[in-house]
PDB file of C-alpha atoms in Angstrom:
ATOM      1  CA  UNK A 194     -60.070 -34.894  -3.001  1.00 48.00           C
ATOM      2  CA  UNK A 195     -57.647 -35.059  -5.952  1.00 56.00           C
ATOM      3  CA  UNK A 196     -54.012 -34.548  -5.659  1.00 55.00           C
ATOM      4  CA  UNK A 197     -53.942 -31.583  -7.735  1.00 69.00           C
ATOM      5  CA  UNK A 198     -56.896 -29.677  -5.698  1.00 72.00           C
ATOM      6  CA  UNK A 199     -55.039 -30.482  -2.390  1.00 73.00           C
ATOM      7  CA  UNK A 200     -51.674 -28.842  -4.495  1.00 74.00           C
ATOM      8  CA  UNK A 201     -53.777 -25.725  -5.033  1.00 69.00           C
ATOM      9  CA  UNK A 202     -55.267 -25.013  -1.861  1.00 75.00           C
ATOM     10  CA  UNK A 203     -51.509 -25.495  -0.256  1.00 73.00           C
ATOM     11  CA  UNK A 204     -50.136 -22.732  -2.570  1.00 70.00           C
ATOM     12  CA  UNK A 205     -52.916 -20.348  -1.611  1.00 68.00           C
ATOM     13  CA  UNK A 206     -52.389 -21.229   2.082  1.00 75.00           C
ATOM     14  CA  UNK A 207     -48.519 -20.526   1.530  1.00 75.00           C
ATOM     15  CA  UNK A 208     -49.609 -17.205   0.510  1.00 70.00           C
ATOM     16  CA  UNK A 209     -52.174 -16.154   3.264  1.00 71.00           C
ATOM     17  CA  UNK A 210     -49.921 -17.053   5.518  1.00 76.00           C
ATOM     18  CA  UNK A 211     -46.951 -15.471   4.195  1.00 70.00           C
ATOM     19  CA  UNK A 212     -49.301 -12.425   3.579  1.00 68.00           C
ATOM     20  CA  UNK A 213     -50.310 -12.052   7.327  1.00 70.00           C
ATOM     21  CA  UNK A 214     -46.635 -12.789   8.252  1.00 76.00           C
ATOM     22  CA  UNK A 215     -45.525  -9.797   6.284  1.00 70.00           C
ATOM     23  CA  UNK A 216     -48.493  -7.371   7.269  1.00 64.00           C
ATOM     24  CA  UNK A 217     -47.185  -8.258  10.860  1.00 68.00           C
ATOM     25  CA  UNK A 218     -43.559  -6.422  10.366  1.00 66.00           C
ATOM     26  CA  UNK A 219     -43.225  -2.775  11.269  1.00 61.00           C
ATOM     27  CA  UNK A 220     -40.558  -2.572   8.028  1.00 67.00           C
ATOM     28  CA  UNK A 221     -43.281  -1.198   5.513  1.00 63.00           C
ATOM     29  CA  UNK A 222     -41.559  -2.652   2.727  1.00 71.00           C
ATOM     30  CA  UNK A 223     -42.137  -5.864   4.010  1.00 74.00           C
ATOM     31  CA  UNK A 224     -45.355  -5.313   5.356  1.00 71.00           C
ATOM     32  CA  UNK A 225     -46.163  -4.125   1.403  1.00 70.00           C
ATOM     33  CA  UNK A 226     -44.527  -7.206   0.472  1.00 71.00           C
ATOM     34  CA  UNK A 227     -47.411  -9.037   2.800  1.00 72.00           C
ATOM     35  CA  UNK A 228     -50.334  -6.941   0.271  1.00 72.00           C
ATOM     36  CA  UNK A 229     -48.574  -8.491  -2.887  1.00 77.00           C
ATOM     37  CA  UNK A 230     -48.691 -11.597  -1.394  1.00 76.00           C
ATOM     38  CA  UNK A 231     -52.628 -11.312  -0.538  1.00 73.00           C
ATOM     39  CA  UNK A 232     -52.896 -10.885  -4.087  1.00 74.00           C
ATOM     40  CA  UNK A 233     -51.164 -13.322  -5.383  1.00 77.00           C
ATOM     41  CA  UNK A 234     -53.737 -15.287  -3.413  1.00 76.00           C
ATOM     42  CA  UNK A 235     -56.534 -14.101  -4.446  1.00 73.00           C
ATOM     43  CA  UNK A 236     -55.069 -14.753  -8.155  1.00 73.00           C
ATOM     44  CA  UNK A 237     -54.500 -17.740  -7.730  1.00 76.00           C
ATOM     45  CA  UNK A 238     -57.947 -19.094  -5.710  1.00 76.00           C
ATOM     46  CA  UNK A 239     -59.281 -17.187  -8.770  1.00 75.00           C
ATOM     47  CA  UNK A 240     -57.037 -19.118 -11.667  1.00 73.00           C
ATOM     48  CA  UNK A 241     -58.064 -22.153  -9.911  1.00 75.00           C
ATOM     49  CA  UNK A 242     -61.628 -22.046  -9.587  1.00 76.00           C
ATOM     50  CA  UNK A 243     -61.680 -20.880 -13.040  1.00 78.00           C
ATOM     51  CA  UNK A 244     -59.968 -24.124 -14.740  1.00 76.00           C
ATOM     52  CA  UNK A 245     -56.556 -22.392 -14.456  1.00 76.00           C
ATOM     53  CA  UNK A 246     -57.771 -19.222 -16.661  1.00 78.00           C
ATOM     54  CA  UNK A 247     -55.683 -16.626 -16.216  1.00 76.00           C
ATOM     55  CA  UNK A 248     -58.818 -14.619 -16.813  1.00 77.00           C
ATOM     56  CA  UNK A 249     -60.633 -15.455 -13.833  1.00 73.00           C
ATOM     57  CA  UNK A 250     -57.221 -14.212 -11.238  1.00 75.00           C
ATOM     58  CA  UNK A 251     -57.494 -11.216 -12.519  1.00 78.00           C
ATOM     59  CA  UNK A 252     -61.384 -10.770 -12.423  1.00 81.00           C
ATOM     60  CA  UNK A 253     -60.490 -11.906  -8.539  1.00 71.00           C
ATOM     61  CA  UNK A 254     -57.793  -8.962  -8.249  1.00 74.00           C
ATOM     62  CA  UNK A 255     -60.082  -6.357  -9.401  1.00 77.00           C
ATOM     63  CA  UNK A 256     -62.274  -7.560  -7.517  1.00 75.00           C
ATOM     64  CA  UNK A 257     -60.580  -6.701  -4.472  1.00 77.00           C
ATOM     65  CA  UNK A 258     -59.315  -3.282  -5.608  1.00 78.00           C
ATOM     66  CA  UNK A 259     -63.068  -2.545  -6.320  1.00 83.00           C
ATOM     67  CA  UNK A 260     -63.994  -3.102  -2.812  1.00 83.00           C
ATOM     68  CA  UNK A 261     -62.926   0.267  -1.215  1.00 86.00           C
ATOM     69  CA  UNK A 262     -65.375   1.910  -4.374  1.00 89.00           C
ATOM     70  CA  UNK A 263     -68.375  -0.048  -3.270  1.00 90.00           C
ATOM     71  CA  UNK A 264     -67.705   1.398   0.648  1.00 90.00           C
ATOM     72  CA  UNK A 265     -67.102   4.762  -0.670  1.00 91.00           C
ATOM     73  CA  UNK A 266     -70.084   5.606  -2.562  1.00 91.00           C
ATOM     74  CA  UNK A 267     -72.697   2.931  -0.775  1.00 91.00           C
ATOM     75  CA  UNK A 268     -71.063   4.000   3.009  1.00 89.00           C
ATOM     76  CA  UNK A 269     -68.658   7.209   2.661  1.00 89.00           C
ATOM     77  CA  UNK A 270     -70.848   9.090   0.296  1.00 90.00           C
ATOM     78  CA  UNK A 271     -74.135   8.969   3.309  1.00 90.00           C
ATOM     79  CA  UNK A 272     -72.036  10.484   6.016  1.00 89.00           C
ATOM     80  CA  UNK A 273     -72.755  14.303   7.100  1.00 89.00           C
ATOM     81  CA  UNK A 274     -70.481  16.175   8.697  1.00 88.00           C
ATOM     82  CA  UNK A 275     -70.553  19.276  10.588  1.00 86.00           C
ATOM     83  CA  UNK A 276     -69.443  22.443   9.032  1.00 85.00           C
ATOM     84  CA  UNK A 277     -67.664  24.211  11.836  1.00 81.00           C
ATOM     85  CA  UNK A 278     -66.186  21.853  13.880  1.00 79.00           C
ATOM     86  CA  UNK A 279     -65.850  22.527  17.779  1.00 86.00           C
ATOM     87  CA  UNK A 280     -62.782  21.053  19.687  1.00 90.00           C
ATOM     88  CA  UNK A 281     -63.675  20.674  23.261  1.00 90.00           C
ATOM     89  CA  UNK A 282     -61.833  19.287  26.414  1.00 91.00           C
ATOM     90  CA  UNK A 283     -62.667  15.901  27.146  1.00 91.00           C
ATOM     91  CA  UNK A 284     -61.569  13.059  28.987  1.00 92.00           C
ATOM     92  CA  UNK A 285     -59.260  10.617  27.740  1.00 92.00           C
ATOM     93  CA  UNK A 286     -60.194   7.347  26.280  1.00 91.00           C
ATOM     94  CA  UNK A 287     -59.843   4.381  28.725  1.00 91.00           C
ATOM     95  CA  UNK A 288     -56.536   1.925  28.872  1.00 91.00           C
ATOM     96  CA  UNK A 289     -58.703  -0.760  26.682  1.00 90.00           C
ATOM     97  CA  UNK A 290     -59.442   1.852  23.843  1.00 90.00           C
ATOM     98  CA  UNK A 291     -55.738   3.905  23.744  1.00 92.00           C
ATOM     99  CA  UNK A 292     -53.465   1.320  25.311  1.00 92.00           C
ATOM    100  CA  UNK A 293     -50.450   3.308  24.170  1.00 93.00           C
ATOM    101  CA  UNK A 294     -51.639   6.680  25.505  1.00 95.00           C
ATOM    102  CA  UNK A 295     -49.660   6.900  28.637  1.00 95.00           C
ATOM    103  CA  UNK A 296     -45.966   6.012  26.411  1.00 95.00           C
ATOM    104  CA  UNK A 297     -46.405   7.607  24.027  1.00 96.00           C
ATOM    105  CA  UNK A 298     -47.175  10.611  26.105  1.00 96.00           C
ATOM    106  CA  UNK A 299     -43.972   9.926  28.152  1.00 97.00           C
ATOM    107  CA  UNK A 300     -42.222   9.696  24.613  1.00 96.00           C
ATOM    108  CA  UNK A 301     -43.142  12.978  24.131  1.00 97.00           C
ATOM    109  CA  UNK A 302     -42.275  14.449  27.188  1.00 97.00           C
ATOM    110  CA  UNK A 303     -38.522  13.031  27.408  1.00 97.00           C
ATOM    111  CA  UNK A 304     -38.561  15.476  24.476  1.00 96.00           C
ATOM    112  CA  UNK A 305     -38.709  18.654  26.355  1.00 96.00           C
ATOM    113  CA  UNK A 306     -42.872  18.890  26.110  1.00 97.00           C
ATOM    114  CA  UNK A 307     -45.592  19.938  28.081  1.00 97.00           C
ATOM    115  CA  UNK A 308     -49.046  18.583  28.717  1.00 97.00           C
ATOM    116  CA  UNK A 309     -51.554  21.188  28.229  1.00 97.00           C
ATOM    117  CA  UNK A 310     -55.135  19.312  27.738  1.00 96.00           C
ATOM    118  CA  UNK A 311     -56.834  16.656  26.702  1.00 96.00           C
ATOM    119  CA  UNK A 312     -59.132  17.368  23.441  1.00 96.00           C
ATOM    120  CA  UNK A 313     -61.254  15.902  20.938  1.00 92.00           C
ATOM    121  CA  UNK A 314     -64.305  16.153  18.538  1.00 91.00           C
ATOM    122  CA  UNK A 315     -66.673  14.129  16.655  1.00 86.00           C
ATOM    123  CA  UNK A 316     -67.628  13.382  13.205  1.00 80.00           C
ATOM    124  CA  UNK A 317     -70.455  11.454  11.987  1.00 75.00           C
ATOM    125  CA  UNK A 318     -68.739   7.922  12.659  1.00 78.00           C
ATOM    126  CA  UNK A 319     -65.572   9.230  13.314  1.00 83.00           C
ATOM    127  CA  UNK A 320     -64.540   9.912  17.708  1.00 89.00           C
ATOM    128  CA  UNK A 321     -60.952  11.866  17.455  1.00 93.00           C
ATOM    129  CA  UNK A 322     -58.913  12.155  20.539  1.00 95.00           C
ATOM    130  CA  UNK A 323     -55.959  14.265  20.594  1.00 96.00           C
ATOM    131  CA  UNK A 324     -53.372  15.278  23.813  1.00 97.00           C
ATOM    132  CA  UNK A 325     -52.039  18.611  23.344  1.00 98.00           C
ATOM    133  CA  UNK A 326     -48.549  19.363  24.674  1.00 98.00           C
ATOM    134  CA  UNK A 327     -46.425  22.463  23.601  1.00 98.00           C
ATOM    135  CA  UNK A 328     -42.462  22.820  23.766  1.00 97.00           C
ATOM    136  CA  UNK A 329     -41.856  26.175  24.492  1.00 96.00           C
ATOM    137  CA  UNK A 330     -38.345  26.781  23.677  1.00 97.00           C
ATOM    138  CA  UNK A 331     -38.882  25.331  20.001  1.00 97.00           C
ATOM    139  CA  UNK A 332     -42.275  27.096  19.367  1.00 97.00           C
ATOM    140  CA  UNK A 333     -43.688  23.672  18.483  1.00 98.00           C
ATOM    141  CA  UNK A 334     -47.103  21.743  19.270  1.00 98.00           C
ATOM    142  CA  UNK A 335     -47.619  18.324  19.849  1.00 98.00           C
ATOM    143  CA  UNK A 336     -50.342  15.842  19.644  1.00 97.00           C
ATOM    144  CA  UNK A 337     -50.888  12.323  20.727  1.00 97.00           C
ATOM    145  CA  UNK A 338     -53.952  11.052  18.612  1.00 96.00           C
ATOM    146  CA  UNK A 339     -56.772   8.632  18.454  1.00 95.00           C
ATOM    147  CA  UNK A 340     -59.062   8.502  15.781  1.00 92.00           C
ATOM    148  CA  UNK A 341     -61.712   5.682  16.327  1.00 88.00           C
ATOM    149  CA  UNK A 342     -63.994   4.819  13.528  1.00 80.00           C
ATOM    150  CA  UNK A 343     -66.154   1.296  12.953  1.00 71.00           C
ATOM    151  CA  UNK A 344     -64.389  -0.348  15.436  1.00 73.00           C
ATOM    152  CA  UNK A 345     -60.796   0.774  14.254  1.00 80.00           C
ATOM    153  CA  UNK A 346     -58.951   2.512  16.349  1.00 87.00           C
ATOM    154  CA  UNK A 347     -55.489   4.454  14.374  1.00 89.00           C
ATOM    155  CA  UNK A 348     -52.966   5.630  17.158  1.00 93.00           C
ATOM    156  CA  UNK A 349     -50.744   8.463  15.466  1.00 95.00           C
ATOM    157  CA  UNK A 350     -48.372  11.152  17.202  1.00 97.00           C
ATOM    158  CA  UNK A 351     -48.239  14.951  15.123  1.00 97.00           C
ATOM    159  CA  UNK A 352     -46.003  17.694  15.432  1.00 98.00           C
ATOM    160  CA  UNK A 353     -47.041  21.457  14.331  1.00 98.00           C
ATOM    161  CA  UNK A 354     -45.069  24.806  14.054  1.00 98.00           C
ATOM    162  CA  UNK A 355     -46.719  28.070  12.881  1.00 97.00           C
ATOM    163  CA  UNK A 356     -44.457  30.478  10.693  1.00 97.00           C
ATOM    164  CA  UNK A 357     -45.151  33.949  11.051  1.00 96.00           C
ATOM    165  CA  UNK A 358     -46.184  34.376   7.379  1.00 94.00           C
ATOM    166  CA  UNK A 359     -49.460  32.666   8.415  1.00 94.00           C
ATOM    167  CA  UNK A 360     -48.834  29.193   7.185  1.00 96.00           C
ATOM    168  CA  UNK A 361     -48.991  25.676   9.030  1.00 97.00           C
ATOM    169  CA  UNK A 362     -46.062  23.041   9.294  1.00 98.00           C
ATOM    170  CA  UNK A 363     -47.342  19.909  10.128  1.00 98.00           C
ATOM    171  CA  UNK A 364     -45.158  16.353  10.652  1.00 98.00           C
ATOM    172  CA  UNK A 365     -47.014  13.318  11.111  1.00 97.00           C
ATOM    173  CA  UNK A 366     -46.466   9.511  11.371  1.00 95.00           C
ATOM    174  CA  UNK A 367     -50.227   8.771  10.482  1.00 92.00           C
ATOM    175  CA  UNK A 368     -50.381   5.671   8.393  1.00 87.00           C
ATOM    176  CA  UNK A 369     -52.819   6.228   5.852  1.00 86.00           C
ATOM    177  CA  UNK A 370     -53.776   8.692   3.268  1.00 87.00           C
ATOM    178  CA  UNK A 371     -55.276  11.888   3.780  1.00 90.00           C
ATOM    179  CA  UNK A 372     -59.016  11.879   3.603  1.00 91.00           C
ATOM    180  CA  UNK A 373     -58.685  15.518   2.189  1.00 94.00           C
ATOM    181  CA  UNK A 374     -56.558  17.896   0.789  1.00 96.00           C
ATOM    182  CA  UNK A 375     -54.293  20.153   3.174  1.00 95.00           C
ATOM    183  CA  UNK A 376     -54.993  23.827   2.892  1.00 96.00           C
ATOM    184  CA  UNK A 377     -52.422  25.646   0.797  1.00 95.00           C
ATOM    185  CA  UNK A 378     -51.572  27.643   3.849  1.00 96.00           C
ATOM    186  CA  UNK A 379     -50.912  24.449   5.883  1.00 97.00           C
ATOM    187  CA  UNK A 380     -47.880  22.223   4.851  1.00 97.00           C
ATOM    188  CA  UNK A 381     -48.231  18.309   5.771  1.00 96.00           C
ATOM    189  CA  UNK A 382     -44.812  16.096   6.064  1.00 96.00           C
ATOM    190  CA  UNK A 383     -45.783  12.572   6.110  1.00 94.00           C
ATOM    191  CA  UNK A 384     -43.552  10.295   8.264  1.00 92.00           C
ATOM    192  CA  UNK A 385     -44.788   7.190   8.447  1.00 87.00           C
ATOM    193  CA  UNK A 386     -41.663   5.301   9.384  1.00 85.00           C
ATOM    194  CA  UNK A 387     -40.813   7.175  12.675  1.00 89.00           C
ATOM    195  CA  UNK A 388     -39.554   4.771  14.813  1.00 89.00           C
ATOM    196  CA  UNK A 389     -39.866   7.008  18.027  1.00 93.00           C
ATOM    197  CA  UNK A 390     -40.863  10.281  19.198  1.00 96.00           C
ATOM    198  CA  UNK A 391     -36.932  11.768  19.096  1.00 96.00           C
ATOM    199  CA  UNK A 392     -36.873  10.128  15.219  1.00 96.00           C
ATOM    200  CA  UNK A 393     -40.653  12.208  14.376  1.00 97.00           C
ATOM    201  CA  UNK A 394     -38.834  15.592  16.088  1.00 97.00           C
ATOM    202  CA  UNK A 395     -35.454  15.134  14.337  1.00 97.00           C
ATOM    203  CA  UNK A 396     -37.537  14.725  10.577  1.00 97.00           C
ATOM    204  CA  UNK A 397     -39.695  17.670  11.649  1.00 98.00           C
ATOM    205  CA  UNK A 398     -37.369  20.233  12.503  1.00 97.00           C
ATOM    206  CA  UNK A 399     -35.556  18.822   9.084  1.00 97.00           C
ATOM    207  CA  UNK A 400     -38.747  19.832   7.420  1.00 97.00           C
ATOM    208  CA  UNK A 401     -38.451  23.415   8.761  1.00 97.00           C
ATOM    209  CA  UNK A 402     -34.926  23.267   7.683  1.00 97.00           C
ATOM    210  CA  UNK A 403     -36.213  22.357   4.144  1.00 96.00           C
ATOM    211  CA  UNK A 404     -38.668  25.326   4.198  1.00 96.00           C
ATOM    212  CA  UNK A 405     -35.905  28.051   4.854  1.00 95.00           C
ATOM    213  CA  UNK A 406     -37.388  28.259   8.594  1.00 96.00           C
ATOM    214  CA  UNK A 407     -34.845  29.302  11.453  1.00 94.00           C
ATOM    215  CA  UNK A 408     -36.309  29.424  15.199  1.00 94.00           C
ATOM    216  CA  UNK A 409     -36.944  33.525  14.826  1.00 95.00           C
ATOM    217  CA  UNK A 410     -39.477  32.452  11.958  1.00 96.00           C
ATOM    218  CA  UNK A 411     -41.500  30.829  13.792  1.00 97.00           C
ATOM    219  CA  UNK A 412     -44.763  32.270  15.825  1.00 97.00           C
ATOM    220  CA  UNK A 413     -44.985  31.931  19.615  1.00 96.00           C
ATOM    221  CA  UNK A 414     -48.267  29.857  20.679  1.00 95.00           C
ATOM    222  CA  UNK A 415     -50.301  30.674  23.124  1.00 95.00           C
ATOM    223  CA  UNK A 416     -50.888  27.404  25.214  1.00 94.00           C
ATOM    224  CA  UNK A 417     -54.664  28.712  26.452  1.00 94.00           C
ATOM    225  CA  UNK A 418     -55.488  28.606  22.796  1.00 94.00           C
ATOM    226  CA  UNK A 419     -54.052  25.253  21.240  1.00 94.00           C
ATOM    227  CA  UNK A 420     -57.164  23.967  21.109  1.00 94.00           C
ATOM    228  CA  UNK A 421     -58.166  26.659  19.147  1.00 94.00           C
ATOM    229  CA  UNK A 422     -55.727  26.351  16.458  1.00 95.00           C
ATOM    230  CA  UNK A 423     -56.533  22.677  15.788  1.00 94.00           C
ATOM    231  CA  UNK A 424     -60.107  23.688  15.316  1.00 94.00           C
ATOM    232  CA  UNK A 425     -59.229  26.430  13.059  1.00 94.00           C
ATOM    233  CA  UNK A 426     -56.999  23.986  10.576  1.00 95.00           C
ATOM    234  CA  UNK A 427     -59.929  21.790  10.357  1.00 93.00           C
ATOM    235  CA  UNK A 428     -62.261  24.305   9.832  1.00 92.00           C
ATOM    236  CA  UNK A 429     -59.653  26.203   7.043  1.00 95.00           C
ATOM    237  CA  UNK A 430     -58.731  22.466   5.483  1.00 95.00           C
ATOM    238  CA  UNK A 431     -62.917  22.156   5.016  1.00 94.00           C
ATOM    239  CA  UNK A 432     -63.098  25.332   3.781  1.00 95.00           C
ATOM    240  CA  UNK A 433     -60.438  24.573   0.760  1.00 97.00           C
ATOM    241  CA  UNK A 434     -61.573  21.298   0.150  1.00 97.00           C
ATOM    242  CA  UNK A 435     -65.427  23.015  -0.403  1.00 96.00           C
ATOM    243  CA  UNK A 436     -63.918  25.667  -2.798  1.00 97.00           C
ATOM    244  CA  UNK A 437     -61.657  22.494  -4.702  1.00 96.00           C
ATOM    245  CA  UNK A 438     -65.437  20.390  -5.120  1.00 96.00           C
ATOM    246  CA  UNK A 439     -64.403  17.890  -3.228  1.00 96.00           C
ATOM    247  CA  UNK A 440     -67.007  18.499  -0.521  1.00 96.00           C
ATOM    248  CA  UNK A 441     -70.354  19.908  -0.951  1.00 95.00           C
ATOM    249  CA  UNK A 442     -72.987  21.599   1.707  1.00 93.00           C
ATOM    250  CA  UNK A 443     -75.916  19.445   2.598  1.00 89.00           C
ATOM    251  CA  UNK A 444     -78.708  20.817   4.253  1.00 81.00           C
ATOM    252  CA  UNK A 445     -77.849  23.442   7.559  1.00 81.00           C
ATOM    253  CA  UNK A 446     -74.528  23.679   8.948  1.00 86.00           C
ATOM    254  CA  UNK A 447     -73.458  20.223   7.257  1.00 90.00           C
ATOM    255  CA  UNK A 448     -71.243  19.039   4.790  1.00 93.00           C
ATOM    256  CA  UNK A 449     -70.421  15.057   2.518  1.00 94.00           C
ATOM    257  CA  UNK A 450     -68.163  14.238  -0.116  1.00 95.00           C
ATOM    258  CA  UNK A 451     -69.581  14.847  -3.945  1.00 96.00           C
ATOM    259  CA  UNK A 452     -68.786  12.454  -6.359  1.00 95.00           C
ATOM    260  CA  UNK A 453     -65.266  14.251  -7.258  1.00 96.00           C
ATOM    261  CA  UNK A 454     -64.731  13.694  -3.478  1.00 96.00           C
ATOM    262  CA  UNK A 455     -65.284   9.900  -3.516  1.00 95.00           C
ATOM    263  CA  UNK A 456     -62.743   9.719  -6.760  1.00 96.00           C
ATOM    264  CA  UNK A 457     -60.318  11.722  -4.881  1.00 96.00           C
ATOM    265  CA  UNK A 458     -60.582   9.341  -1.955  1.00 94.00           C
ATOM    266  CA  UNK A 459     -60.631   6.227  -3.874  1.00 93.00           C
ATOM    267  CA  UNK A 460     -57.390   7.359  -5.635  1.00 93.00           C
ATOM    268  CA  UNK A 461     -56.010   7.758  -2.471  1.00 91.00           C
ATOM    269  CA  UNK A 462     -56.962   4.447  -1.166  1.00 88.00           C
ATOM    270  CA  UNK A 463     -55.700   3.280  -4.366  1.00 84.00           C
ATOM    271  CA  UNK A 464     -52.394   5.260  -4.106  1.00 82.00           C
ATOM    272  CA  UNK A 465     -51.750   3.527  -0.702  1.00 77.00           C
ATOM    273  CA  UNK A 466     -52.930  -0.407  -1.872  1.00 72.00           C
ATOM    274  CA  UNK A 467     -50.268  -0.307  -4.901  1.00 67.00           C
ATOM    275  CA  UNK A 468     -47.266   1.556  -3.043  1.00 62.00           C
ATOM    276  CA  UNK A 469     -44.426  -0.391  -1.846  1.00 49.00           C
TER     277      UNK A 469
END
């Protein structure tokens, strides 16, 4: 093996491994700065096996980005989901599955929160998991979630206050884009970079803050019916995102993503690839 090729495969080493160091951090920056990295990588296997044309890195960089396009429409696009989604009480997913169940439950309790139930749903592919508890005092709802999918298994904790003009104020430290759009009666803050449960509560009652909201604003919940109330969001957030043509019936009491649907997901994807 020349010299030169031994040269090239140490660079692209450097940069795998500097990529998975990075993705490894819980600073996002640097954990973005791990995704440039990966591409770099992938530019420069594909300058190299193309005679060091600049040409053929790039052709290797698209290629990646067009990755998440071939899932969506060969893989996304098939799935059916149900219409009217029922939340149900379940049991909760064993140590193996939701290792951080039982702390971040605690978390959320050191807050001033109750445990009400344990609830969850399915769709298609997707097995959600969420732990309701309710904090009386600040009129608020909280959720420890686990939404398994293909193996993949996203942990996320969710904080919700209804105003009594009818709409929704959601906090949530999930890491990824939204699959859909929120209801324009339900307002999402995304806090990815909560650090604990006091950090997510502190942020969400800023949000309410932000929105003109005092305590007297917002509506007392009923803690027979939380259950309900998450099944009603989903159920209105379908509902908008049929009327918007992102989603489209399909046969009796189902529903998958039309073509606009898969754009508006793959711009998301895309959104959350490029950000830093």
């Amino acid at each position: 093996m020349e010299a030169s090729t031994i040269q090239h495969l140490l660079f692209v080493a450097a940069a795998v491994v500097f990529a998975f160091a990075c993705r490894t951090s819980e600073n996002r920056y640097i954990a973005k700065l791990g995704s440039i990295s990966f591409l770099a990588a992938l530019y420069l296997t594909g300058y190299y096996l193309t005679g060091g044309q600049h040409a053929g890195g790039t052709l290797f960089v698209l290629g990646w980005f067009l990755i998440p396009w071939m899932e969506i429409i060969f893989h996304v696009r098939r799935l059916r989901f149900p219409l009217k989604n029922e939340v149900i009480s379940r049991f909760p997913p064993s140590r193996e599955v939701f290792p951080d169940l039982q702390s971040l439950s605690q978390e959320v309790e050191d807050c001033g929160f109750v445990l009400v139930e344990d609830t969850g749903w399915k769709w298609s592919e997707i097995d959600h998991f969420m732990r309701l508890f309710y904090h009386e005092e600040k009129r608020t709802q909280a959720s420890v979630a686990l939404a398994l999918q293909a193996g993949m298994s996203i942990p996320y904790v969710k904080l919700t206050s209804r105003g009594k003009n009818g709409i929704v104020y959601s906090t949530s430290n999930f890491p990824y884009p939204p699959t859909m759009k929120d209801a324009p009666k339900h307002l999402v803050n995304r806090y990815e970079e909560a650090s604990s449960m006091e950090d997510l509560l502190a942020d969400h009652e800023e949000f309410l803050r932000f929105q003109g909201l005092e305590l007297e604003d917002l509506a007392p919940q009923d803690t027979e019916c939380l259950h309900a109330y998450v099944q009603r969001d989903i159920n209105m957030q379908v509902d908008h995102n049929l009327s918007e043509g992102l989603l489209v019936k399909e046969g009796a009491g189902e529903f998958r993503y039309s073509w606009r649907g898969c754009f508006y997901l793959y711009w998301q994807v895309l959104k959350d690839m490029i950000r830093v």
